[in-house]
JSON list of C-alpha atoms in Angstrom, two decimals:
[
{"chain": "A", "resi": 1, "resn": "UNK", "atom": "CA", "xyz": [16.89, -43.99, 21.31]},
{"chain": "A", "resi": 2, "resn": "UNK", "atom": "CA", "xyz": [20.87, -44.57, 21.67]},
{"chain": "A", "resi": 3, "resn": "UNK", "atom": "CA", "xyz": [21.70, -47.61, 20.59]},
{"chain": "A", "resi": 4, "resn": "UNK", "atom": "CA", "xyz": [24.68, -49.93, 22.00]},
{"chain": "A", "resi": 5, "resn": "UNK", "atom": "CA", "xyz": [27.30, -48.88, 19.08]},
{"chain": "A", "resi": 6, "resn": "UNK", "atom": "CA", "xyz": [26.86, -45.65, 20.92]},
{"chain": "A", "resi": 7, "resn": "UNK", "atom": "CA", "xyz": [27.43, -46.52, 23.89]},
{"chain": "A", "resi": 8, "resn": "UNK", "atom": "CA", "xyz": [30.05, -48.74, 24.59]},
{"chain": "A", "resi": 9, "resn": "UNK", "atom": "CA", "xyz": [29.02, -50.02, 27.81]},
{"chain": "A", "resi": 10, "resn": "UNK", "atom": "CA", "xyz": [27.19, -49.43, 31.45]},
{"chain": "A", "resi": 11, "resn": "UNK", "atom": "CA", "xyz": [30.19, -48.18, 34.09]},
{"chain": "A", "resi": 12, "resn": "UNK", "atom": "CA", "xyz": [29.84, -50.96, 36.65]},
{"chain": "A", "resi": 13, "resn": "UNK", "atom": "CA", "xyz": [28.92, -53.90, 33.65]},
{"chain": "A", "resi": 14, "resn": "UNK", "atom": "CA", "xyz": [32.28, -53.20, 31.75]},
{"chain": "A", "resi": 15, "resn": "UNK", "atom": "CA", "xyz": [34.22, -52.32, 34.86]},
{"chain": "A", "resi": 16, "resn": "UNK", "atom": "CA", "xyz": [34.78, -48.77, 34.36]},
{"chain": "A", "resi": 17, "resn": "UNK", "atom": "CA", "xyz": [37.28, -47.20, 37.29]},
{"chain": "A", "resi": 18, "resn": "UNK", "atom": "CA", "xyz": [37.38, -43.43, 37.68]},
{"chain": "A", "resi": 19, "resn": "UNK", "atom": "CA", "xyz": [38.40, -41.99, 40.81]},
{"chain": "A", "resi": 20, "resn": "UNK", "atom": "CA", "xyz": [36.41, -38.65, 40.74]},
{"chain": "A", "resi": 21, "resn": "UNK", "atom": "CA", "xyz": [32.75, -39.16, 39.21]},
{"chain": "A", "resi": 22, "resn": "UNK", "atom": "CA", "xyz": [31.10, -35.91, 38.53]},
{"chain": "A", "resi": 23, "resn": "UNK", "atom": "CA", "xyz": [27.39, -36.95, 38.07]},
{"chain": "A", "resi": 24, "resn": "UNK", "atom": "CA", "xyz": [25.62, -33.56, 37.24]},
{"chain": "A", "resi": 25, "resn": "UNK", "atom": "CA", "xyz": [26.32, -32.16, 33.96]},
{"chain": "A", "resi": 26, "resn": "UNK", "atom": "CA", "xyz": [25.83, -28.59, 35.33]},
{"chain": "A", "resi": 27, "resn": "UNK", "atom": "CA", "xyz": [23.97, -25.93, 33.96]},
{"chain": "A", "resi": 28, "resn": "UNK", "atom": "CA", "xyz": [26.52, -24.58, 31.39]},
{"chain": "A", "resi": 29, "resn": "UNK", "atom": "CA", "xyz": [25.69, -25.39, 27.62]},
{"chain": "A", "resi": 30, "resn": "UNK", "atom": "CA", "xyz": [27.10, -26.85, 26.48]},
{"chain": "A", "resi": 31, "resn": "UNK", "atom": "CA", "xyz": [27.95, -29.09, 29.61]},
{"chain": "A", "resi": 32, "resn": "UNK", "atom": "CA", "xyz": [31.88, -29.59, 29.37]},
{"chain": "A", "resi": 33, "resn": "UNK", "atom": "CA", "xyz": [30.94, -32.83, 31.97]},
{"chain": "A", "resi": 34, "resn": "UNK", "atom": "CA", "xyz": [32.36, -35.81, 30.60]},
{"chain": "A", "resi": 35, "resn": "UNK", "atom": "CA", "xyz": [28.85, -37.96, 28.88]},
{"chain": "A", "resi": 36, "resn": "UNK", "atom": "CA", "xyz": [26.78, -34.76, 28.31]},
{"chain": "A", "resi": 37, "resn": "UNK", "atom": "CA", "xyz": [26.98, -34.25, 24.51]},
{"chain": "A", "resi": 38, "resn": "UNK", "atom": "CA", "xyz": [23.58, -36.68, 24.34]},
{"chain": "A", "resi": 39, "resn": "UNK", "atom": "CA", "xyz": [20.87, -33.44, 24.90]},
{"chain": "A", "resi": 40, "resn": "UNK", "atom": "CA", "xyz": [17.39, -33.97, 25.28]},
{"chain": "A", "resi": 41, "resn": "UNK", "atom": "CA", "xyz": [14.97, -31.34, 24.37]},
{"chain": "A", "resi": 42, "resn": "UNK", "atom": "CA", "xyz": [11.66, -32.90, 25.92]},
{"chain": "A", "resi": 43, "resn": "UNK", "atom": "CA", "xyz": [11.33, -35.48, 23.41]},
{"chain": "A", "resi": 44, "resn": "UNK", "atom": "CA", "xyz": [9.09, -37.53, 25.70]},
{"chain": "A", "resi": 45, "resn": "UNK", "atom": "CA", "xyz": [6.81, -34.45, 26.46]},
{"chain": "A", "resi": 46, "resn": "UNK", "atom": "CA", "xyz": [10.07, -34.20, 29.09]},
{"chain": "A", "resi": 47, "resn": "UNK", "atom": "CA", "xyz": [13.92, -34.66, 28.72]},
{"chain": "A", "resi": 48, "resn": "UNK", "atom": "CA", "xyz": [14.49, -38.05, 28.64]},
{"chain": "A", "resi": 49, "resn": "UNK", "atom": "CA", "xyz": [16.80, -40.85, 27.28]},
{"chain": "A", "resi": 50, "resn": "UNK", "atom": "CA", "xyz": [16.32, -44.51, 26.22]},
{"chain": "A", "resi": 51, "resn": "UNK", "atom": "CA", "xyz": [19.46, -46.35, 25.67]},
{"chain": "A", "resi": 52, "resn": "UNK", "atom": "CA", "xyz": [19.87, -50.35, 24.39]},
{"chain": "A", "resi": 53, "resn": "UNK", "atom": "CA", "xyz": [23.25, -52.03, 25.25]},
{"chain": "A", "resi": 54, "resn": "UNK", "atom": "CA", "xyz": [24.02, -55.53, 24.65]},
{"chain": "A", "resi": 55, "resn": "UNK", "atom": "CA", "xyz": [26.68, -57.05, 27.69]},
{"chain": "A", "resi": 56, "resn": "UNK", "atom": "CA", "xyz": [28.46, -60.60, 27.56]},
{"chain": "A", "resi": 57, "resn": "UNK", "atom": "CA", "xyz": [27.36, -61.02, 31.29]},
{"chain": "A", "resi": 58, "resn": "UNK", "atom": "CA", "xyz": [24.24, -63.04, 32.05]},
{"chain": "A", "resi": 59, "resn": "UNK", "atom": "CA", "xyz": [20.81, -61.22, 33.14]},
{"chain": "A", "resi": 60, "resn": "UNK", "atom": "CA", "xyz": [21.74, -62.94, 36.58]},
{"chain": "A", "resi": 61, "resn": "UNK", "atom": "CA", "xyz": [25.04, -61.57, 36.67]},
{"chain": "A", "resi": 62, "resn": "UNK", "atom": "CA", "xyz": [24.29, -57.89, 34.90]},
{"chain": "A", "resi": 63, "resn": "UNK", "atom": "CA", "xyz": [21.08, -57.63, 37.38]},
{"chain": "A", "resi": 64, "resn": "UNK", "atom": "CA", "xyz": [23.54, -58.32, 40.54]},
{"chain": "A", "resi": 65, "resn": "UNK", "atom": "CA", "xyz": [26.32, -56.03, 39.29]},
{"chain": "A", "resi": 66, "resn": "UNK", "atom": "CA", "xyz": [23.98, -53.21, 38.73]},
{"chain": "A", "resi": 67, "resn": "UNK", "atom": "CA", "xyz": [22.06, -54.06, 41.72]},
{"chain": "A", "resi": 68, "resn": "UNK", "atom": "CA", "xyz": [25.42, -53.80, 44.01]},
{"chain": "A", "resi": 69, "resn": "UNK", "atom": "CA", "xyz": [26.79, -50.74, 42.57]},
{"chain": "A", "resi": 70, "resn": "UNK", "atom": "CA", "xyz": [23.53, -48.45, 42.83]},
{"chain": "A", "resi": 71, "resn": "UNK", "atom": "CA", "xyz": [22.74, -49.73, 46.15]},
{"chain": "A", "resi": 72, "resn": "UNK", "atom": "CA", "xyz": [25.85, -48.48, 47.83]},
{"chain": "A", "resi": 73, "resn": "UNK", "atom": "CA", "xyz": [24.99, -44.90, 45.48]},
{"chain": "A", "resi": 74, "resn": "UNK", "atom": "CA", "xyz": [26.42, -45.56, 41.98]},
{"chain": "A", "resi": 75, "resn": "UNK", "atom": "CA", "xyz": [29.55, -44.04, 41.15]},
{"chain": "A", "resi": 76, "resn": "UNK", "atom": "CA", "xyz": [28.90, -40.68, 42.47]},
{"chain": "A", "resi": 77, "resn": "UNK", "atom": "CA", "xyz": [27.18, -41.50, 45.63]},
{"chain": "A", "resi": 78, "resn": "UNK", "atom": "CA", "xyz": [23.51, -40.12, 44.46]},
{"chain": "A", "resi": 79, "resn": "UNK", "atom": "CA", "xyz": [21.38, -43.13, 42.97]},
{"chain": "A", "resi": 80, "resn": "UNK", "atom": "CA", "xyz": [18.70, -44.67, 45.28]},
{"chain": "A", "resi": 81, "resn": "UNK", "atom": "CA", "xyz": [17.47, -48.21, 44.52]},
{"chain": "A", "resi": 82, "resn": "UNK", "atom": "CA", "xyz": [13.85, -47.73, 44.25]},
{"chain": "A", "resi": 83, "resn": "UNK", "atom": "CA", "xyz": [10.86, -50.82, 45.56]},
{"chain": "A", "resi": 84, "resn": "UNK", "atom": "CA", "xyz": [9.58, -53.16, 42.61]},
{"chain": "A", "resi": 85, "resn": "UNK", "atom": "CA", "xyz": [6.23, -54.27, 42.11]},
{"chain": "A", "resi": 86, "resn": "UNK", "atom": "CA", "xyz": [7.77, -57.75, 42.90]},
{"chain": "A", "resi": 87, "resn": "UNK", "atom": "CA", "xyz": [8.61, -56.57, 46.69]},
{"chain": "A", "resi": 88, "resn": "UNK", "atom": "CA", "xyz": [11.95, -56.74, 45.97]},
{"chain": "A", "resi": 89, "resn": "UNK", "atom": "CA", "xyz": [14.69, -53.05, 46.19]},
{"chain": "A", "resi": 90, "resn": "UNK", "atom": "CA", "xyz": [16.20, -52.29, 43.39]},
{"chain": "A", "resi": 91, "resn": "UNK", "atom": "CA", "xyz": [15.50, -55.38, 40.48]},
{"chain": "A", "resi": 92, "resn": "UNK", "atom": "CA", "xyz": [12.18, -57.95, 40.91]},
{"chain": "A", "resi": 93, "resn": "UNK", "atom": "CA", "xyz": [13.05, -60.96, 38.60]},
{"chain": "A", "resi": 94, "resn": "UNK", "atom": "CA", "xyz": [10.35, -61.95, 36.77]},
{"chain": "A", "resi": 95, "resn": "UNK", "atom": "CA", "xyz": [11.83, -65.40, 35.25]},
{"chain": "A", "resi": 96, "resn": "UNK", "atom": "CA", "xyz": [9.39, -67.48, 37.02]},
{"chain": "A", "resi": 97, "resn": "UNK", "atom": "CA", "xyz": [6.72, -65.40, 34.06]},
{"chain": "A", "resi": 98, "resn": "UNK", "atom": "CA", "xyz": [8.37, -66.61, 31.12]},
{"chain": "A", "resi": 99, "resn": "UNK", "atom": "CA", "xyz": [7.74, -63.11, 29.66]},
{"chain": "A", "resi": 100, "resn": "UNK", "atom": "CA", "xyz": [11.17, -62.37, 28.08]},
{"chain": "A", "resi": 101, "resn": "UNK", "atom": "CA", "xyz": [12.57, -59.88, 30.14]},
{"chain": "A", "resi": 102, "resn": "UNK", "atom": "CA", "xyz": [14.47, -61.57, 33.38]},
{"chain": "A", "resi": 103, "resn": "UNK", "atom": "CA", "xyz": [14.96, -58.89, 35.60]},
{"chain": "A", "resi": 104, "resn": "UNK", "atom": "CA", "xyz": [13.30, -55.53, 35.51]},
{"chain": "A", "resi": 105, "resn": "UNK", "atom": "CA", "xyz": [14.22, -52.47, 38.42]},
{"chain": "A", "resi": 106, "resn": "UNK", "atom": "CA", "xyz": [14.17, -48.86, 39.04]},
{"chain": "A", "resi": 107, "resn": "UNK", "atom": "CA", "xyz": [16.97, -46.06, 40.73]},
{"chain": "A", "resi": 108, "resn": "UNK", "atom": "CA", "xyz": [16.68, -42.79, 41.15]},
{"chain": "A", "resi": 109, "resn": "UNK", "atom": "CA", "xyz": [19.32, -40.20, 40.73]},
{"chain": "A", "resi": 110, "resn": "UNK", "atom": "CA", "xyz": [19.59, -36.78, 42.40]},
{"chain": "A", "resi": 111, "resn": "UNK", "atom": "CA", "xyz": [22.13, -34.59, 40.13]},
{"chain": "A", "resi": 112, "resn": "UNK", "atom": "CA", "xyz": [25.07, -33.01, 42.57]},
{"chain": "A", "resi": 113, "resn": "UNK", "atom": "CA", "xyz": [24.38, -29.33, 41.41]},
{"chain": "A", "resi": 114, "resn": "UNK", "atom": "CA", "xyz": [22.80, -26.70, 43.78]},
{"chain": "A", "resi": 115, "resn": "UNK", "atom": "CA", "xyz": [19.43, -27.19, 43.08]},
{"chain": "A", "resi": 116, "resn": "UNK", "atom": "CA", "xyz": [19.26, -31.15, 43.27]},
{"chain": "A", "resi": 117, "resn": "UNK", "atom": "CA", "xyz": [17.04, -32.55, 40.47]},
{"chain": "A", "resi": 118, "resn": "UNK", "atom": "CA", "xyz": [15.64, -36.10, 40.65]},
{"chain": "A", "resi": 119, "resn": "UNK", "atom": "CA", "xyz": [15.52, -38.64, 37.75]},
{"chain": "A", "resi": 120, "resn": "UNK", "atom": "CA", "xyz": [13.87, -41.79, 37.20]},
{"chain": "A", "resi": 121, "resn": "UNK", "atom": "CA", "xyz": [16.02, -44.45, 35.68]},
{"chain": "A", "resi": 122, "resn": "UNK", "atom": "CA", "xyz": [13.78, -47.91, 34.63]},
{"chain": "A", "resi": 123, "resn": "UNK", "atom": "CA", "xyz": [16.18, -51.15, 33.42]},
{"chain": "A", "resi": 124, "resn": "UNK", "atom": "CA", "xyz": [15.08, -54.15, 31.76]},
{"chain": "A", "resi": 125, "resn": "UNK", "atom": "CA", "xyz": [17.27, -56.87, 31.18]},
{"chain": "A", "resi": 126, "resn": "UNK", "atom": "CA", "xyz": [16.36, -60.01, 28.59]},
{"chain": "A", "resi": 127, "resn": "UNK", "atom": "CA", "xyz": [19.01, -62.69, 27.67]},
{"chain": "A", "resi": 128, "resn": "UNK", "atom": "CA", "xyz": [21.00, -62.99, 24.16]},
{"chain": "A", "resi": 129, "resn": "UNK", "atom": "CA", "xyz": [22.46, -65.57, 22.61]},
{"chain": "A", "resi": 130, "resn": "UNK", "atom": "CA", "xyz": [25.76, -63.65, 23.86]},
{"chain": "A", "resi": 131, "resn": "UNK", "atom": "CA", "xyz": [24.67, -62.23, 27.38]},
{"chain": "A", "resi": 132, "resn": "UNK", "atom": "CA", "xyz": [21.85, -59.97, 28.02]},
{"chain": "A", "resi": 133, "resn": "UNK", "atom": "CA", "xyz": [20.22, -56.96, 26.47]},
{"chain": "A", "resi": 134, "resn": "UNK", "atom": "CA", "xyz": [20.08, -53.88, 28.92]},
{"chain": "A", "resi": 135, "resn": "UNK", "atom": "CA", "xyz": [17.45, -51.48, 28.03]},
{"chain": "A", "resi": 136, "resn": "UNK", "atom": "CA", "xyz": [17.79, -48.88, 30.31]},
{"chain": "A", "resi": 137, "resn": "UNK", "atom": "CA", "xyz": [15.44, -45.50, 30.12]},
{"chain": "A", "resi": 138, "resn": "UNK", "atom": "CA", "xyz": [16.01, -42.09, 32.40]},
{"chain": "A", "resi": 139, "resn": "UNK", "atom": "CA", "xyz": [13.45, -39.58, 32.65]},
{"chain": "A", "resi": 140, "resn": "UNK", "atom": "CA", "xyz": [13.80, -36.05, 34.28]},
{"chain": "A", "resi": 141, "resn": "UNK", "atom": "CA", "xyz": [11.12, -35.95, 37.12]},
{"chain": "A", "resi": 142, "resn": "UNK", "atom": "CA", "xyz": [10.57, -32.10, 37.31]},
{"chain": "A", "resi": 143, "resn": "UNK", "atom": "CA", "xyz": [7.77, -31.40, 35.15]},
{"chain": "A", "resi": 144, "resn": "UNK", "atom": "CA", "xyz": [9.31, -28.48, 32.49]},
{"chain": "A", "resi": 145, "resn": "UNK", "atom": "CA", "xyz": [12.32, -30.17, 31.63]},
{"chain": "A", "resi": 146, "resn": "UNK", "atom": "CA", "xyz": [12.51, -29.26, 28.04]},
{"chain": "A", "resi": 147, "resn": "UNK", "atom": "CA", "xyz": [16.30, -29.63, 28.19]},
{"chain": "A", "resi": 148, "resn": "UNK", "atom": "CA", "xyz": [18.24, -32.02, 30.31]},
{"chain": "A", "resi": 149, "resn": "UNK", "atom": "CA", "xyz": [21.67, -30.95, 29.34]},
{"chain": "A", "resi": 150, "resn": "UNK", "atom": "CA", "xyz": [22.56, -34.45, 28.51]},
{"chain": "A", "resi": 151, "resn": "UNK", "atom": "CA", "xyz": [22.02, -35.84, 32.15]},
{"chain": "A", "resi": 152, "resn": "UNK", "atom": "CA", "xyz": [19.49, -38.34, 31.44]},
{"chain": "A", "resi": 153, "resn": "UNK", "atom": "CA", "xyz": [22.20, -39.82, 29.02]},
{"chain": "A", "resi": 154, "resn": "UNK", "atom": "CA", "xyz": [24.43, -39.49, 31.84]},
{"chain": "A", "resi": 155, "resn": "UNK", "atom": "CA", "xyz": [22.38, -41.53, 34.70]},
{"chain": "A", "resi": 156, "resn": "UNK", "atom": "CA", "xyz": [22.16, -44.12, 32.49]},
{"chain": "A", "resi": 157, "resn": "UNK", "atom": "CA", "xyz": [26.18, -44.25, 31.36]},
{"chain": "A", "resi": 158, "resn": "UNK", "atom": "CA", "xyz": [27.04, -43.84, 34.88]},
{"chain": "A", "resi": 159, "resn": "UNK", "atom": "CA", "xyz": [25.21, -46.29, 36.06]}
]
């Protein structure tokens, strides 16, 4: 678990410009990729990463910015906004349950590298007394990955 004094912020949520995103950390270790110092070694019985980050946006207003960015690929082109259990691409708002967590969505994210890995990034979003809470959790989708290189770290900071 990274918490937010970590990691300052989500890309798109803090508006982060780069003009060239490299989204794979490669397969050197370790990765000189920009965001790839955060390694993984299976921790979740795979590489993963679980990251909390508090924004001054509102859930409404994080959800939508996140929701915008991925669906037009992210910052490097290769997230896919996934279907909710609500019906709904991308976020399903689940307000209307009075649950605690206002939005909650899913993206996948194919690394650029020559052999194309998939990962599953889940969000949750809950409001603060300052903005909104984004719990945000990447997992590497082939089965075997005892080492991520630090790219589950970097779907999420990317995103």
């Amino acid at each position: 678990l990274i918490r937010s004094s970590t990691m300052r912020c989500f890309a798109v949520l803090c508006g982060a410009v780069a003009t060239k995103i490299v989204g794979s950390c490669g397969g050197d270790s370790p990765s000189p990729v920009a965001d790839c110092a955060n390694v993984d070694l299976g921790s979740c019985g795979n590489a993963c990463c679980k990251v909390l980050v508090e924004v001054s946006m509102s859930t409404s207003e994080a959800m939508q910015a996140l929701n915008s960015s991925l669906a037009d690929g992210g910052p490097d082109g290769y997230y896919a906004l996934q279907p909710t259990a609500e019906g709904t691409l991308g976020f399903g708002d689940l307000r209307p349950f009075k649950n605690g967590v206002d939005f909650i969505g899913q993206v996948h994210h194919m690394t650029s590298g020559p052999k194309h890995y998939n990962d599953t990034i889940d969000i949750t979003l809950t409001a603060t007394a300052t903005g909104s809470m984004v719990k945000a959790f990447s997992l590497s989708l082939i089965g075997g990955a005892l080492g991520d290189n630090g790219q589950n770290y970097k779907n999420i900071k990317m995103a």
